[in-house]
Coordinates of C-alpha atoms and ligand atoms in Angstrom, one line a residue:
M1 CA -30.3 -10.9 24.9
I2 CA -26.6 -11.3 24.1
K3 CA -25.9 -12.2 20.5
A4 CA -23.3 -14.8 19.7
P5 CA -21.2 -14.1 16.5
N6 CA -23.3 -16.5 14.5
G7 CA -26.4 -14.5 15.4
S8 CA -28.0 -17.1 17.7
T9 CA -28.9 -16.1 21.3
K10 CA -27.1 -17.1 24.4
G11 CA -30.0 -19.3 25.4
Q12 CA -29.9 -21.2 22.2
E13 CA -26.2 -21.7 22.5
A14 CA -26.5 -23.1 26.0
E15 CA -29.2 -25.5 24.9
K16 CA -26.8 -27.0 22.3
K17 CA -24.5 -27.8 25.3
E18 CA -21.5 -27.5 23.0
R19 CA -20.2 -24.1 24.2
V20 CA -21.3 -21.3 26.4
W21 CA -20.6 -17.6 26.5
S22 CA -19.0 -16.4 29.6
E23 CA -18.7 -12.7 30.2
T24 CA -17.5 -10.1 32.5
R25 CA -17.3 -6.4 32.4
L26 CA -14.3 -4.3 32.8
V27 CA -13.4 -0.7 32.3
G28 CA -10.6 -0.2 29.8
V29 CA -9.1 2.2 27.3
S30 CA -10.1 1.6 23.8
N31 CA -7.9 2.4 20.8
N32 CA -9.4 5.8 20.6
G33 CA -8.1 6.6 24.0
K34 CA -11.6 6.7 25.7
F35 CA -12.5 4.8 28.7
N36 CA -15.1 2.3 27.8
D37 CA -17.3 -0.2 29.4
I38 CA -15.9 -3.2 27.6
R39 CA -17.9 -6.4 27.7
W40 CA -15.7 -9.4 27.0
K41 CA -17.3 -12.3 25.4
S42 CA -15.3 -15.5 25.7
L43 CA -16.2 -18.6 23.8
I44 CA -15.4 -21.4 26.1
T45 CA -15.8 -25.1 25.4
C46 CA -18.3 -26.6 27.8
C47 CA -16.0 -29.3 29.1
Y48 CA -13.7 -26.6 30.6
P49 CA -14.5 -25.1 33.9
I50 CA -15.5 -21.5 33.4
R51 CA -13.2 -19.1 35.4
A52 CA -14.9 -17.7 38.4
Q53 CA -14.0 -14.1 37.4
T54 CA -15.4 -14.5 33.9
S55 CA -18.6 -16.2 34.9
N56 CA -20.2 -13.4 36.8
L57 CA -23.3 -12.7 34.9
S58 CA -24.7 -10.2 37.4
N59 CA -23.8 -7.4 35.0
T60 CA -25.5 -9.0 32.1
P61 CA -26.2 -6.2 29.7
T62 CA -29.5 -5.3 28.4
D63 CA -30.5 -5.3 24.7
E64 CA -29.9 -1.6 24.7
D65 CA -26.3 -1.9 25.9
D66 CA -25.8 -4.5 23.3
D67 CA -26.6 -2.2 20.5
E68 CA -24.4 0.7 21.6
G69 CA -21.7 -0.8 23.8
F70 CA -18.2 -1.9 23.0
V71 CA -18.1 -5.6 22.6
L72 CA -15.0 -7.7 22.4
E73 CA -15.4 -11.1 20.9
D74 CA -12.5 -12.7 22.6
V75 CA -10.5 -15.9 21.7
P76 CA -10.0 -18.6 24.2
H77 CA -6.9 -18.4 26.4
L78 CA -4.9 -21.1 28.2
T79 CA -5.6 -19.5 31.6
N80 CA -9.3 -20.2 31.0
F81 CA -8.6 -23.8 32.1
L82 CA -5.1 -23.5 33.6
P83 CA -5.6 -20.4 35.8
D84 CA -2.2 -20.7 37.6
L85 CA 0.1 -20.8 34.6
P86 CA 3.2 -18.7 35.4
T87 CA 4.3 -15.9 33.0
Y88 CA 7.8 -14.7 31.9
P89 CA 9.2 -11.5 30.4
N90 CA 9.0 -11.5 26.6
P91 CA 12.6 -11.6 25.1
L92 CA 11.4 -9.3 22.3
E93 CA 11.8 -6.5 24.8
Y94 CA 15.5 -6.6 24.1
S95 CA 15.3 -7.4 20.4
Q96 CA 17.0 -5.0 18.0
A97 CA 14.2 -5.5 15.5
Y98 CA 11.7 -4.0 17.8
A99 CA 14.0 -1.4 19.3
I100 CA 12.3 1.7 18.0
V101 CA 8.8 0.3 17.5
K102 CA 6.5 2.7 19.4
N103 CA 4.5 0.0 21.1
T104 CA 6.4 -3.2 21.1
F105 CA 3.7 -5.1 22.9
V106 CA 0.0 -5.2 22.1
S107 CA -1.9 -4.2 25.2
S108 CA -5.0 -6.0 26.3
E109 CA -7.0 -2.9 25.3
D110 CA -5.7 -2.9 21.7
V111 CA -8.6 -4.1 19.7
V112 CA -9.6 -4.2 16.0
A113 CA -12.9 -2.7 15.1
H114 CA -14.9 -5.2 13.1
Q115 CA -16.5 -2.3 11.2
A116 CA -15.2 1.2 10.7
V117 CA -15.4 3.2 14.0
Q118 CA -17.7 6.2 14.2
E119 CA -15.1 8.8 15.4
G120 CA -12.5 10.8 13.3
V121 CA -12.2 11.5 9.6
H122 CA -14.6 9.9 7.3
F123 CA -14.9 9.9 3.5
R124 CA -17.9 9.4 1.3
R125 CA -18.5 5.8 0.5
A126 CA -17.9 5.2 -3.2
G127 CA -20.7 3.7 -5.3
P128 CA -23.8 4.5 -7.4
R129 CA -26.1 7.2 -6.2
E130 CA -29.9 7.4 -6.6
K131 CA -29.6 10.5 -8.8
V132 CA -27.1 11.2 -11.6
Y133 CA -26.1 14.7 -12.9
F134 CA -25.6 13.8 -16.5
K135 CA -27.9 12.5 -19.2
P136 CA -26.0 9.4 -20.6
E137 CA -26.4 10.6 -24.2
E138 CA -24.9 13.9 -23.3
V139 CA -21.8 12.5 -21.6
R140 CA -18.5 13.1 -23.5
A141 CA -15.9 11.5 -21.4
C142 CA -12.1 11.3 -21.7
I143 CA -9.4 9.3 -20.1
V144 CA -5.7 10.3 -19.7
T145 CA -2.8 8.4 -18.2
C146 CA 0.3 10.2 -16.8
G147 CA 3.6 9.5 -15.1
G148 CA 5.4 6.1 -14.8
L149 CA 4.0 2.8 -15.8
C150 CA 2.3 0.5 -13.4
P151 CA 0.6 -2.9 -13.9
G152 CA -3.2 -2.5 -14.3
I153 CA -3.4 0.9 -16.1
N154 CA -5.0 -0.8 -19.1
T155 CA -7.5 -2.6 -16.8
V156 CA -8.6 0.7 -15.3
I157 CA -9.0 2.2 -18.9
R158 CA -11.0 -0.8 -19.9
E159 CA -13.3 -0.8 -16.9
I160 CA -14.0 3.0 -17.1
V161 CA -15.0 2.5 -20.8
C162 CA -17.1 -0.6 -20.0
G163 CA -18.5 0.8 -16.8
L164 CA -19.6 4.0 -18.5
N165 CA -21.1 2.1 -21.4
F166 CA -22.6 -1.0 -19.7
M167 CA -23.9 0.7 -16.5
Y168 CA -24.9 4.1 -17.8
G169 CA -25.3 3.8 -21.6
V170 CA -22.5 6.3 -22.4
N171 CA -21.2 6.0 -25.9
N172 CA -18.9 8.9 -26.3
I173 CA -15.5 8.3 -24.7
L174 CA -12.1 9.6 -25.9
G175 CA -8.6 8.5 -25.1
I176 CA -6.2 11.4 -24.7
E177 CA -2.8 10.2 -25.9
G178 CA 0.6 10.8 -24.3
G179 CA -0.3 12.2 -20.9
Y180 CA -1.3 15.7 -20.0
R181 CA 0.4 17.3 -22.9
G182 CA -1.8 15.1 -25.2
F183 CA -4.8 17.4 -24.4
Y184 CA -3.3 20.2 -26.5
S185 CA -0.6 18.5 -28.7
R186 CA -1.9 15.1 -29.8
N187 CA -5.0 13.6 -31.4
T188 CA -7.5 11.7 -29.4
M189 CA -8.6 8.1 -30.0
E190 CA -12.1 6.7 -29.7
L191 CA -12.7 4.2 -26.9
T192 CA -15.5 1.6 -27.1
P193 CA -16.0 -1.6 -25.2
K194 CA -14.9 -3.5 -28.3
I195 CA -11.7 -1.5 -28.7
V196 CA -10.7 -2.0 -25.1
N197 CA -11.9 -5.6 -24.8
D198 CA -8.5 -7.3 -24.5
I199 CA -6.3 -4.5 -23.2
H200 CA -6.2 -5.7 -19.6
K201 CA -4.0 -8.6 -20.7
R202 CA -1.3 -6.2 -21.7
G203 CA 1.2 -4.2 -19.6
G204 CA 1.7 -0.5 -20.1
T205 CA -1.0 1.9 -21.3
I206 CA -2.6 1.9 -24.7
L207 CA -3.0 5.7 -24.4
Q208 CA 0.8 6.2 -23.8
T209 CA 2.0 8.4 -21.0
S210 CA 4.5 11.2 -20.3
R211 CA 6.0 13.4 -17.6
G212 CA 5.9 17.2 -17.6
G213 CA 3.7 19.2 -20.0
H214 CA 1.0 20.1 -17.5
D215 CA -0.4 23.4 -18.6
T216 CA -3.7 23.9 -16.8
T217 CA -5.1 26.7 -19.0
K218 CA -4.4 24.9 -22.2
I219 CA -5.8 21.6 -20.8
V220 CA -9.1 23.2 -19.6
D221 CA -9.4 25.2 -22.9
N222 CA -9.1 21.9 -24.7
I223 CA -11.7 20.2 -22.5
Q224 CA -14.1 23.1 -23.3
D225 CA -13.3 23.1 -27.0
R226 CA -13.9 19.4 -27.3
G227 CA -17.1 19.5 -25.3
I228 CA -15.7 17.1 -22.7
N229 CA -17.8 16.9 -19.5
Q230 CA -16.2 13.9 -17.6
V231 CA -12.4 13.7 -17.2
Y232 CA -10.8 10.5 -15.8
I233 CA -7.2 11.0 -14.8
I234 CA -5.0 8.0 -14.0
G235 CA -1.7 8.8 -12.4
G236 CA 0.4 9.2 -9.3
D237 CA 1.0 12.0 -6.8
G238 CA 2.2 14.4 -9.6
T239 CA -0.8 13.6 -11.8
Q240 CA -3.2 14.0 -8.9
K241 CA -1.7 17.5 -8.2
G242 CA -2.4 18.2 -11.9
A243 CA -5.9 16.9 -11.6
A244 CA -6.5 19.2 -8.6
A245 CA -5.3 22.2 -10.7
I246 CA -7.6 21.2 -13.5
Y247 CA -10.6 20.9 -11.1
K248 CA -9.8 24.3 -9.6
E249 CA -9.9 25.8 -13.1
V250 CA -13.1 24.0 -14.0
E251 CA -14.6 25.3 -10.8
R252 CA -13.4 28.9 -11.5
R253 CA -15.0 28.7 -15.0
R254 CA -18.1 27.1 -13.5
L255 CA -18.0 24.2 -16.0
H256 CA -20.3 21.2 -15.9
V257 CA -17.3 18.9 -15.9
A258 CA -16.6 16.0 -13.5
V259 CA -12.9 15.5 -12.8
A260 CA -12.1 12.1 -11.3
G261 CA -8.6 10.9 -10.3
I262 CA -7.6 7.3 -10.2
P263 CA -4.4 7.0 -8.1
K264 CA -1.6 5.0 -9.8
T265 CA 1.8 4.3 -8.4
I266 CA 4.0 1.3 -8.4
D267 CA 5.8 2.7 -5.3
N268 CA 2.6 2.6 -3.1
D269 CA 3.5 6.1 -2.0
I270 CA 0.1 7.7 -2.2
A271 CA -1.3 8.8 1.1
V272 CA -4.7 7.9 2.6
I273 CA -5.5 4.9 0.4
D274 CA -4.8 1.4 1.7
K275 CA -2.7 0.3 -1.2
S276 CA -2.2 1.3 -4.9
F277 CA -3.1 -0.9 -7.8
G278 CA -0.2 -2.8 -9.5
F279 CA 1.7 -2.9 -6.2
D280 CA 0.8 -6.6 -5.6
T281 CA 1.7 -7.5 -9.1
A282 CA 5.1 -5.8 -8.8
V283 CA 5.9 -7.5 -5.5
E284 CA 5.0 -10.9 -7.2
E285 CA 7.1 -10.1 -10.2
A286 CA 10.0 -9.1 -8.0
Q287 CA 10.0 -12.7 -6.6
R288 CA 11.3 -13.9 -9.9
A289 CA 14.3 -11.6 -9.8
I290 CA 15.1 -12.4 -6.1
N291 CA 14.7 -16.1 -6.8
A292 CA 17.2 -15.8 -9.8
A293 CA 19.7 -14.0 -7.5
H294 CA 19.3 -16.7 -4.9
V295 CA 19.8 -19.5 -7.4
E296 CA 22.9 -17.8 -8.8
V297 CA 24.6 -17.1 -5.5
E298 CA 23.8 -20.4 -4.0
S299 CA 25.5 -22.2 -6.9
V300 CA 28.9 -20.5 -6.4
E301 CA 31.3 -19.9 -3.6
N302 CA 30.8 -16.8 -1.6
G303 CA 28.0 -15.5 -3.9
V304 CA 26.7 -12.0 -3.2
G305 CA 23.4 -11.2 -5.0
I306 CA 22.0 -7.7 -5.2
V307 CA 18.5 -7.0 -6.6
K308 CA 17.5 -3.4 -7.2
L309 CA 13.8 -2.7 -7.1
M310 CA 11.7 0.4 -7.6
G311 CA 10.9 2.8 -4.8
R312 CA 12.0 6.4 -5.1
Y313 CA 11.1 7.7 -1.7
S314 CA 9.1 4.7 -0.3
G315 CA 10.6 1.2 0.2
F316 CA 7.3 -0.7 0.2
I317 CA 8.1 -2.9 -2.9
A318 CA 11.5 -3.9 -1.4
M319 CA 10.0 -4.5 2.0
F320 CA 7.1 -6.7 0.8
A321 CA 9.2 -8.5 -1.8
T322 CA 11.7 -9.3 1.0
L323 CA 9.0 -10.5 3.4
A324 CA 7.5 -12.7 0.7
S325 CA 10.7 -14.3 -0.5
R326 CA 12.5 -15.6 2.6
D327 CA 15.7 -15.8 0.5
V328 CA 16.7 -12.2 1.3
D329 CA 19.4 -11.6 3.9
C330 CA 19.2 -7.8 3.9
C331 CA 16.7 -5.2 2.7
L332 CA 17.7 -1.6 2.2
I333 CA 15.1 1.1 1.8
P334 CA 15.1 4.9 1.5
E335 CA 13.5 5.4 4.9
S336 CA 16.2 3.5 6.8
P337 CA 19.7 4.9 6.5
F338 CA 22.5 2.3 6.5
Y339 CA 26.3 2.4 6.7
L340 CA 29.0 0.1 5.2
E341 CA 32.0 0.1 7.4
G342 CA 32.7 -1.0 10.9
Q343 CA 30.7 -2.8 13.6
G344 CA 27.1 -3.3 12.8
G345 CA 27.7 -2.1 9.2
L346 CA 26.8 -3.8 5.9
F347 CA 30.3 -5.2 5.1
E348 CA 30.5 -6.9 8.5
F349 CA 27.1 -8.4 8.0
I350 CA 27.9 -9.7 4.5
Q351 CA 31.1 -11.3 5.7
Q352 CA 29.2 -13.0 8.6
R353 CA 26.5 -14.4 6.3
L354 CA 29.0 -15.6 3.8
K355 CA 30.8 -17.5 6.6
E356 CA 27.5 -18.9 7.9
N357 CA 25.8 -19.7 4.7
G358 CA 28.2 -19.3 1.8
H359 CA 26.0 -16.8 0.1
V360 CA 24.0 -13.6 0.7
V361 CA 21.1 -11.8 -1.1
I362 CA 20.5 -8.1 -0.7
V363 CA 17.4 -6.3 -1.9
L364 CA 17.8 -2.7 -2.5
A365 CA 15.1 0.0 -3.2
E366 CA 16.4 2.5 -5.8
G367 CA 16.0 5.4 -3.4
A368 CA 18.0 3.8 -0.6
G369 CA 21.2 5.5 0.5
Q370 CA 20.9 8.3 -2.1
E371 CA 22.5 10.9 0.3
Y372 CA 25.4 8.5 0.7
V373 CA 26.0 8.0 -3.0
S374 CA 25.6 11.6 -4.1
D375 CA 28.2 12.6 -1.4
S376 CA 30.6 10.0 -2.6
V377 CA 30.3 10.7 -6.3
N378 CA 29.8 14.5 -6.1
A379 CA 26.7 14.2 -8.3
V380 CA 24.9 17.3 -9.7
E381 CA 21.2 17.1 -9.0
E382 CA 19.1 16.4 -12.0
R383 CA 15.3 16.3 -12.4
D384 CA 12.9 14.7 -14.9
A385 CA 10.3 16.7 -16.9
S386 CA 7.8 16.5 -14.0
G387 CA 10.4 17.8 -11.5
N388 CA 11.1 14.5 -9.8
K389 CA 14.7 14.1 -8.7
L390 CA 16.6 11.7 -10.9
L391 CA 18.3 9.0 -8.7
I392 CA 21.9 7.9 -8.9
D393 CA 22.2 4.1 -9.5
I394 CA 22.7 2.9 -6.0
G395 CA 22.8 -0.7 -7.3
Q396 CA 25.9 -0.2 -9.4
W397 CA 27.5 1.9 -6.7
L398 CA 26.9 -0.6 -3.9
T399 CA 28.1 -3.5 -6.1
Q400 CA 31.4 -1.8 -6.7
K401 CA 31.8 -0.8 -3.0
I402 CA 31.3 -4.4 -1.9
K403 CA 33.7 -5.7 -4.5
N404 CA 36.3 -3.2 -3.5
H405 CA 35.9 -3.9 0.1
F406 CA 36.4 -7.7 -0.2
A407 CA 39.2 -7.3 -2.8
T408 CA 41.2 -5.0 -0.5
D409 CA 43.9 -7.0 1.3
K410 CA 42.5 -10.1 -0.4
K411 CA 39.9 -10.3 2.5
M412 CA 37.7 -12.8 0.7
A413 CA 37.1 -13.8 -2.9
I414 CA 33.4 -13.1 -3.6
N415 CA 31.2 -13.8 -6.6
M416 CA 29.0 -10.8 -7.3
K417 CA 25.7 -11.0 -9.2
Y418 CA 23.8 -7.8 -9.7
I419 CA 20.3 -7.9 -11.0
D420 CA 18.3 -4.8 -12.0
P421 CA 14.7 -5.8 -12.8
T422 CA 13.3 -2.4 -12.0
Y423 CA 11.3 -1.8 -15.3
M424 CA 10.4 -5.5 -15.6
I425 CA 8.3 -5.4 -12.4
R426 CA 6.2 -2.5 -13.6
A427 CA 5.8 -3.4 -17.3
V428 CA 3.9 -6.7 -16.7
P429 CA 0.1 -7.0 -16.9
S430 CA -1.7 -6.9 -13.6
N431 CA -2.4 -10.2 -11.7
A432 CA -5.8 -11.4 -10.8
Y433 CA -5.9 -9.5 -7.5
D434 CA -5.0 -6.2 -9.1
N435 CA -7.4 -6.8 -12.0
I436 CA -10.3 -7.0 -9.6
Y437 CA -8.9 -4.0 -7.6
C438 CA -8.6 -1.9 -10.9
T439 CA -12.2 -2.8 -11.8
L440 CA -13.5 -1.5 -8.4
L441 CA -11.5 1.7 -8.8
A442 CA -12.8 2.3 -12.3
Q443 CA -16.4 1.6 -11.4
S444 CA -16.2 3.8 -8.3
A445 CA -14.8 6.7 -10.5
V446 CA -17.6 6.3 -13.0
H447 CA -20.3 6.2 -10.3
G448 CA -18.8 9.3 -8.7
A449 CA -18.6 11.3 -11.9
M450 CA -22.1 10.3 -12.9
A451 CA -23.3 11.3 -9.4
G452 CA -21.9 14.7 -10.0
F453 CA -18.9 14.7 -7.8
S454 CA -15.9 16.5 -9.2
G455 CA -12.3 17.0 -7.9
F456 CA -12.1 13.7 -6.2
T457 CA -9.9 10.6 -6.1
V458 CA -11.1 7.1 -5.5
G459 CA -9.5 4.4 -3.4
P460 CA -10.0 2.0 -0.6
V461 CA -9.7 3.5 2.9
N462 CA -9.7 1.0 5.8
S463 CA -10.9 -1.6 3.3
R464 CA -13.9 0.4 2.0
H465 CA -13.9 2.2 -1.3
A466 CA -14.3 5.9 -0.9
Y467 CA -14.3 9.3 -2.6
I468 CA -11.4 11.3 -1.3
P469 CA -10.8 15.1 -1.8
I470 CA -7.8 15.2 -4.2
Q471 CA -5.6 17.4 -2.0
R472 CA -5.9 14.8 0.8
V473 CA -3.9 12.4 -1.2
T474 CA -1.3 14.9 -2.5
E475 CA -0.5 16.7 0.8
A476 CA 1.6 13.8 2.1
T477 CA 3.6 10.9 0.9
N478 CA 3.1 7.3 2.1
V479 CA 6.4 6.0 3.4
V480 CA 7.5 3.0 5.4
K481 CA 7.3 4.0 9.0
L482 CA 10.2 2.5 10.9
T483 CA 8.3 2.8 14.1
D484 CA 5.5 0.6 12.8
R485 CA 5.4 -3.1 13.1
M486 CA 5.9 -4.1 9.5
W487 CA 9.5 -2.9 9.3
A488 CA 10.1 -4.7 12.7
R489 CA 8.6 -7.8 11.2
L490 CA 11.0 -7.6 8.3
L491 CA 14.0 -7.1 10.6
A492 CA 12.9 -10.0 12.7
S493 CA 12.5 -12.1 9.5
T494 CA 15.9 -11.3 7.9
N495 CA 17.7 -10.8 11.2
Q496 CA 19.7 -8.0 9.5
P497 CA 21.4 -5.1 11.3
T498 CA 19.1 -2.2 12.1
F499 CA 21.8 0.4 11.2
L500 CA 20.2 2.6 13.9
E501 CA 23.4 3.9 15.2
K502 CA 27.1 3.4 14.5
L503 CA 28.1 1.0 17.2
E504 CA 31.8 1.8 17.2
Ligands
ADP1 N1 2.5 20.1 -8.8 C1 2.0 19.8 -10.0 N2 1.0 20.5 -10.6 C2 0.5 20.2 -11.8 N3 0.9 19.1 -12.5 C3 1.8 18.3 -12.0 C4 2.4 18.6 -10.7 N4 3.4 17.6 -10.5 C5 3.4 16.8 -11.6 N5 2.4 17.2 -12.5 C6 2.1 16.6 -13.8 O1 1.6 15.3 -13.6 C7 2.1 14.4 -14.6 C8 2.7 13.2 -13.9 O2 3.6 13.5 -12.9 P1 4.8 12.6 -12.5 O3 5.4 13.1 -11.2 O4 5.7 12.4 -13.6 O5 4.2 11.1 -12.3 P2 3.2 10.6 -11.2 O6 1.9 11.2 -11.4 O7 3.2 9.1 -11.4 O8 3.7 11.0 -9.8 C9 3.1 15.2 -15.4 O9 2.5 15.5 -16.6 C10 3.4 16.4 -14.6 O10 3.7 17.6 -15.4
FBP2 O1 12.3 6.2 -15.6 P1 10.9 6.7 -15.4 O2 9.9 6.1 -16.4 O3 10.8 8.2 -15.4 O4 10.4 6.1 -14.0 C1 11.1 5.9 -12.9 C2 10.3 6.2 -11.7 O5 9.0 5.8 -11.8 C3 8.6 5.1 -10.7 O6 8.4 3.7 -11.0 C4 7.2 5.6 -10.2 O7 7.2 6.9 -10.2 P2 5.8 7.7 -10.5 O8 4.9 7.1 -9.5 O9 6.2 9.1 -10.2 O10 5.4 7.4 -11.8 C5 9.7 5.3 -9.7 O11 9.8 4.2 -8.8 C6 10.9 5.4 -10.5 O12 11.9 6.2 -9.9
MG3 MG1 5.2 10.4 -8.4

């Protein structure tokens, strides 16, 4: 018997005389590249005639096929009742926005699995296990936060403390102050549900954070000296590399210590996981800055607004903030090189938009055009304490370049407004979505550590929370792929130049 999506049988559906399932079989290629016997199920309203080619029920599958086969629950199509409708080539074929997208058009075999497919890499599902490897009264846990700030860090701290206490009866939890170096150079603070009760309403981290100072031997010595047996480490790609080193040392010394990483990054640059916590909040906060820029430039003649957002190597914040706002004329990210002069360049685009609309708003990720700036200012490369390259202020640089360009030969009198809200978007408390997300991450980490996993990171993969080997998230950086659809969607939404090649 074929099951309709609501669980009722085909017979029952037909009896209702409201809708029927028509079906046909065809051989197609699924998204994993295999040929499959695809059964199409089309929900067709009864008053429409069922197409001859889709009403052939001679291949009606058995119950057995139904359990194991590939089922497509299709949506209605106009040709179901207007079979002779003509078709035309899609103009997007010639669109600049989609010029380098790998597959501009979705093929009829491109389908979305309702649930995770069975092939390929899988990770352990996060969550409580039947057996735990720690007696709650013997757990001595610690939490440390490292790297840059991000909305939601305090929520994660709170939920680890409450999760350990409320779910597992753990009472002994320490906060390591000031990042990795705090293990060996600072005092610890006691963390109880009462102490952390309100901290999710504040931005920042109550434990403080730092860059640099990762000394694996000293840290693990300290873990041993203090009798710590669960280590919760909240931080970005650098921090997770540090967590991997701590775990290796724990393993080498054969310590009964669970090391759990909770990935944190405002830039959303951590690989494997769907999205990092705080990112949504940052995008939301960025709207205020973009809105301010728009209000300012709309209210003057030839207003040019520039908003600089975070994003060292990955332009996700700028891309999503642009897509959300609709007031942005052009978004510049590290992954997509741009140029200023000549045909198809930024100056030409600004001039055009000023002529059309009287104002223009540019959103700029801090890592955009770095190679360009450092060449032009002959900058000496500097690094922070963690070894991250310090960026040159592209915002200031671009502002000056645009001003100079329009002032030369009195081309056009422009009104420049530069807004730099970079720290403001990461210093705010997390929004409702991120608060929930942080809670799931913290609880997953607690369940994983109690279940005896060690050297793991938590995070959602394909919408399900999972335990991921730490090196998996540190071996690559998540960047905006220009060949994916999201960047094409942005280009289509702003109608900005693609800067793919110098046209002159
Ligand atoms: N390769 C590494 N091995 C060990 N520790 C590292 C490594 N990279 C960074 N760290 C440590 O991780 C912490 C945070 O790293 P950083 O890059 O500043 O921030 P984030 O974790 O947000 O990327 C710092 O204390 C730094 O010393
Ligand atoms: O000035 P700080 O605090 O070192 O942080 C600046 C950097 O931190 C970030 O917000 C995030 O970086 P991390 O993920 O490495 O913490 C970057 O976008 C930015 O370049
Ligand atoms: Mg980092």
